[in-house]
PDB file of C-alpha atoms in Angstrom:
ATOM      1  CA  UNK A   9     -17.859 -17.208  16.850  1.00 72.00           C
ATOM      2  CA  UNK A  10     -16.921 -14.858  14.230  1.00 77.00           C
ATOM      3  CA  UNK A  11     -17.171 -16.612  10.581  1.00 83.00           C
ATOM      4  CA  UNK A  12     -14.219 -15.094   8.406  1.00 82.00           C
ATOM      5  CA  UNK A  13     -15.660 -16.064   4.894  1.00 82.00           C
ATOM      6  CA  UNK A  14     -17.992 -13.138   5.888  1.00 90.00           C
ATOM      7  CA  UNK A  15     -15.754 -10.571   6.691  1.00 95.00           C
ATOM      8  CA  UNK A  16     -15.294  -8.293   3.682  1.00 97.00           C
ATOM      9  CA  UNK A  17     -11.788  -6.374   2.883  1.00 98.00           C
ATOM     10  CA  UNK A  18     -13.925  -3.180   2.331  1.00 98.00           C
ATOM     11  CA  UNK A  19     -15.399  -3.926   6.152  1.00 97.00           C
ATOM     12  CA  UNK A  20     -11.704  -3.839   7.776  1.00 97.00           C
ATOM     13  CA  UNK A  21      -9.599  -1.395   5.326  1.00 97.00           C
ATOM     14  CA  UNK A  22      -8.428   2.016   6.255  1.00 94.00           C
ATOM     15  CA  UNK A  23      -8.901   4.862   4.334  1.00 94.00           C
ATOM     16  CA  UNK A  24      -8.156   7.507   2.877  1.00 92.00           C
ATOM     17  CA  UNK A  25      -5.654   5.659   0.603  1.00 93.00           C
ATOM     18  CA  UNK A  26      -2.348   8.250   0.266  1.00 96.00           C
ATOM     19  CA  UNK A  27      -1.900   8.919  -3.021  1.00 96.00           C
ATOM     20  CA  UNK A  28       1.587  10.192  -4.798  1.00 98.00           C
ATOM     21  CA  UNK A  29       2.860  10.996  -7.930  1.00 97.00           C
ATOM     22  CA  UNK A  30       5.690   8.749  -9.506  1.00 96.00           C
ATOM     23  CA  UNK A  31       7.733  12.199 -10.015  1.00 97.00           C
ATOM     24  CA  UNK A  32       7.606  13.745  -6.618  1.00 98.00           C
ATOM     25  CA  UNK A  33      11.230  12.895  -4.891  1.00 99.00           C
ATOM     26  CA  UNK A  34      11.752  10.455  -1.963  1.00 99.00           C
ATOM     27  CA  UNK A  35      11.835  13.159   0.225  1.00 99.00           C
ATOM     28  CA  UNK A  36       8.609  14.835  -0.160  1.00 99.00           C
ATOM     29  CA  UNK A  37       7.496  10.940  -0.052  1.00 99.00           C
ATOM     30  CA  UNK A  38       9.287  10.091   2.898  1.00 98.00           C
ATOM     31  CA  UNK A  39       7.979  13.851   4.779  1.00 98.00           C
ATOM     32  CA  UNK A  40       4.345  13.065   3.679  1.00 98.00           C
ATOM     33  CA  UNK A  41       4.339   9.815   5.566  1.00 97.00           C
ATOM     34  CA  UNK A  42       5.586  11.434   8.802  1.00 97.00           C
ATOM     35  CA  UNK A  43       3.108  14.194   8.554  1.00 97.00           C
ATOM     36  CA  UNK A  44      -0.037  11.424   7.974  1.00 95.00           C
ATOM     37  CA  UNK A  45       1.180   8.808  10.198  1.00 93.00           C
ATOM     38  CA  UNK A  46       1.473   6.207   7.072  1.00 92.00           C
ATOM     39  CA  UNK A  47       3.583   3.962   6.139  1.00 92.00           C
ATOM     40  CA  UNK A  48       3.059   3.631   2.448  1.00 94.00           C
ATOM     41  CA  UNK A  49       2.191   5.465  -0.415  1.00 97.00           C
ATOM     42  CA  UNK A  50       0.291   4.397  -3.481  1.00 97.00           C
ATOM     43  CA  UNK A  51       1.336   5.888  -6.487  1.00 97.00           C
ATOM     44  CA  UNK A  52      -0.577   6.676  -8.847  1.00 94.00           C
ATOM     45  CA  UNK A  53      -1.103   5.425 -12.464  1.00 92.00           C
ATOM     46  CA  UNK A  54      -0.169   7.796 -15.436  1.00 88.00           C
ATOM     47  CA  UNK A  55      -2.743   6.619 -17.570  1.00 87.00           C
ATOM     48  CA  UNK A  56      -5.222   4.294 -17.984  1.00 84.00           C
ATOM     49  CA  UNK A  57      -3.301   1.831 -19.137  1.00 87.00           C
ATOM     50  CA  UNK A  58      -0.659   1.705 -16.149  1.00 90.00           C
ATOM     51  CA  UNK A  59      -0.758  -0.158 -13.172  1.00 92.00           C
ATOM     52  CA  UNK A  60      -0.560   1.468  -9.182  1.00 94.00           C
ATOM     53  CA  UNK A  61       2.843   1.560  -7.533  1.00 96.00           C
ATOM     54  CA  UNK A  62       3.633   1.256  -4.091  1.00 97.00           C
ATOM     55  CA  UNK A  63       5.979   3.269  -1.887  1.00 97.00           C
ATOM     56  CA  UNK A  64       6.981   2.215   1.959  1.00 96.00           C
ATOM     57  CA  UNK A  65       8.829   3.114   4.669  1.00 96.00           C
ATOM     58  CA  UNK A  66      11.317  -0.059   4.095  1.00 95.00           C
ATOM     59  CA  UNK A  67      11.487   1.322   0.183  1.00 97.00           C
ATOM     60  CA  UNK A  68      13.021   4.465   1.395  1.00 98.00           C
ATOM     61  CA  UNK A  69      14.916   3.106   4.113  1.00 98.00           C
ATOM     62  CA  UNK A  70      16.674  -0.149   1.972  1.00 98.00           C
ATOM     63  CA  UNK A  71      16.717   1.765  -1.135  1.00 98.00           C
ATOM     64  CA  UNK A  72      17.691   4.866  -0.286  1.00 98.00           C
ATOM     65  CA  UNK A  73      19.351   5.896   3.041  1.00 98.00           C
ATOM     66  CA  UNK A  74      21.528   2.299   3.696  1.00 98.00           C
ATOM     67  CA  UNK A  75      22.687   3.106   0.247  1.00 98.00           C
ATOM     68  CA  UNK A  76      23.954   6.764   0.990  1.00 98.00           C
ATOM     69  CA  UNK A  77      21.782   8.293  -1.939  1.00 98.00           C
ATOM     70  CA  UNK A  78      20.256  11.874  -1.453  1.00 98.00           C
ATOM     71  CA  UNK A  79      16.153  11.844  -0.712  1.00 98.00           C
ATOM     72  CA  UNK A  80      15.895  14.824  -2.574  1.00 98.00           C
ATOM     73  CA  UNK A  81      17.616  13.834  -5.663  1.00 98.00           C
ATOM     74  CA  UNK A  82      15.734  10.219  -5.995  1.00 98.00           C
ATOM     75  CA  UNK A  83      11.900  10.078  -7.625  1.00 98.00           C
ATOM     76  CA  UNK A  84       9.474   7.513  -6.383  1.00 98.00           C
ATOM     77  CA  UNK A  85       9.158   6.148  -9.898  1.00 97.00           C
ATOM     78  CA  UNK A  86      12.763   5.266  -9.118  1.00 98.00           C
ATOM     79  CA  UNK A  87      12.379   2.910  -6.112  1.00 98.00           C
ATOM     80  CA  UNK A  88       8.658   1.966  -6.075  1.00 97.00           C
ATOM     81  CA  UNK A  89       7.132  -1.496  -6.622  1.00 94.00           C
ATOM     82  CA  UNK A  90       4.891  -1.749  -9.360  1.00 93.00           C
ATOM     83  CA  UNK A  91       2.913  -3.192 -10.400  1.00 93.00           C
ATOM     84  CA  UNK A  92       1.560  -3.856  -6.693  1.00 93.00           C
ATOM     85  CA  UNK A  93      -0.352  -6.512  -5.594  1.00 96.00           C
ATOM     86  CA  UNK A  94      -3.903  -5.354  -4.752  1.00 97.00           C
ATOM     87  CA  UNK A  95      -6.971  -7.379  -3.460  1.00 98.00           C
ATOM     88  CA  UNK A  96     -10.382  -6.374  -4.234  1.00 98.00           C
ATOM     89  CA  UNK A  97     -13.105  -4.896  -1.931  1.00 98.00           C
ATOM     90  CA  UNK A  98     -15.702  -7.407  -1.812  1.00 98.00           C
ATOM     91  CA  UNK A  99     -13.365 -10.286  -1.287  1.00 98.00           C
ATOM     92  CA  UNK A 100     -12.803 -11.755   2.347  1.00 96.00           C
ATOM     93  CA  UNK A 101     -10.185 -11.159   4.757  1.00 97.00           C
ATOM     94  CA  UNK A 102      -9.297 -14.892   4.724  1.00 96.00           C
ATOM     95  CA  UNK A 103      -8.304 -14.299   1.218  1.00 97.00           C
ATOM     96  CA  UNK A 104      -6.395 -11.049   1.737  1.00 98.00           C
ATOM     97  CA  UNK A 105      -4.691 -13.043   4.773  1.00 97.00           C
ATOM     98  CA  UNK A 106      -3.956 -15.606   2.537  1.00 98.00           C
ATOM     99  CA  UNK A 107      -2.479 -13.617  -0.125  1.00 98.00           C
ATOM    100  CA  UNK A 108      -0.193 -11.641   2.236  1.00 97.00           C
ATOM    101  CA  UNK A 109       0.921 -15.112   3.725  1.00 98.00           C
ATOM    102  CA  UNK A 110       1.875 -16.018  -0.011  1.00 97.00           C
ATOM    103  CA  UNK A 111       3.742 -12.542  -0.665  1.00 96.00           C
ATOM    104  CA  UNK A 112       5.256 -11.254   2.655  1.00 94.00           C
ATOM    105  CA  UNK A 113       3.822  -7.979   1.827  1.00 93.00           C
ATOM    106  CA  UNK A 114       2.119  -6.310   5.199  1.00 93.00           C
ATOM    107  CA  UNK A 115      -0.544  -4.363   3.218  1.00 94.00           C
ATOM    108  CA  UNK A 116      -2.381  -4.501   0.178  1.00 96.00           C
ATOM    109  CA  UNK A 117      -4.315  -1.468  -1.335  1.00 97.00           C
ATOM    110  CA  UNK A 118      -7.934  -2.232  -1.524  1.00 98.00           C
ATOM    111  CA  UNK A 119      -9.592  -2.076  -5.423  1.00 97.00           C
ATOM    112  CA  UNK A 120     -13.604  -1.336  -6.772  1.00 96.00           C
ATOM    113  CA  UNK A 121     -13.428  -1.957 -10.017  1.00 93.00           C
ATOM    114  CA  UNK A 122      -9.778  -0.312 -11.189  1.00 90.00           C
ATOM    115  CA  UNK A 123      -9.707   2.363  -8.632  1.00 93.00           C
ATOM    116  CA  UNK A 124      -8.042   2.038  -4.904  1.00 96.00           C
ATOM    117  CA  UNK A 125     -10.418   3.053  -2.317  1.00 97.00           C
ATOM    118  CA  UNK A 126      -8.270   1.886   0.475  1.00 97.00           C
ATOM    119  CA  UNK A 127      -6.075  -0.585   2.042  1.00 96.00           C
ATOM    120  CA  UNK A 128      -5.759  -3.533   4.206  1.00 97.00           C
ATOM    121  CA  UNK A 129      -2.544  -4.431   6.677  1.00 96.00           C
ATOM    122  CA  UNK A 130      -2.561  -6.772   9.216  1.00 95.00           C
ATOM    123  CA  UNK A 131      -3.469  -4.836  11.639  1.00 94.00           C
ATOM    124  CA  UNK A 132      -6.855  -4.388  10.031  1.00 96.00           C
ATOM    125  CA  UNK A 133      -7.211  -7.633   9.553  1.00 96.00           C
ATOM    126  CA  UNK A 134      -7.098  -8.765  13.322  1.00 95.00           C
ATOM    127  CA  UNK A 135      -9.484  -6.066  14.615  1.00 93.00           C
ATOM    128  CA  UNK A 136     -12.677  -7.973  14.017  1.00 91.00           C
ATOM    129  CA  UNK A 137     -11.281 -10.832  16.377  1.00 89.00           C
ATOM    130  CA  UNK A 138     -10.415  -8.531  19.325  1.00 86.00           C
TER     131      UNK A 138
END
């Protein structure tokens, strides 16, 4: 029997983490995701004093599109979530579990120290039991 409190985050996450810039538009967001398969985007910090963003799929979908607006005239900055909630590496996957019970969020991006160096969905956290 697999014992859960063992399983690290950094054991199950994906990587690379996809990285944007707060400033690029929706639609270079949105056309990066379809060309890597992903869907979400962190974004990064503009100093060291900000906190990482988040970009999805629904983001661009609810945000966006259902409200009519152009993808190439919206930034990221404009629709992202930040800060995001993040979970770090050497933490279990009961915890991440937990904490995406607690939020309804689907995936967390995965910290060491303050740097993302991946992230965790649901999916990933499954795989181990399979």
């Amino acid at each position: 029997m697999i014992e859960i409190e063992k399983i690290r985050v950094k054991d199950v996450m994906s990587t690379p983490v996809f990285t944007i810039n707060g400033n690029a538009t929706v639609k270079e967001a949105a056309d990066f995701m379809i060309k890597n398969g992903c869907r979400g985007l962190v974004v990064e910090k503009t100093d060291e004093e900000d906190a990482y963003g988040i970009i999805t799929v629904k983001d661009i979908v609810y945000k966006v599109i259902a409200k009519g607006l152009p993808l190439e005239k919206v930034k990221v900055l404009e629709i992202m979530t930040k800060p995001c909630i993040t979970v770090p590496e050497f933490y279990d996957i009961k915890y991440a579990a937990k904490l995406m019970e607690m939020t309804g969020l689907i995936r967390l991006p995965v910290t060491r120290g303050d740097e993302v160096v991946g992230i965790i969905t649901l999916r990933d956290i499954i795989k181990p039991f399979l």
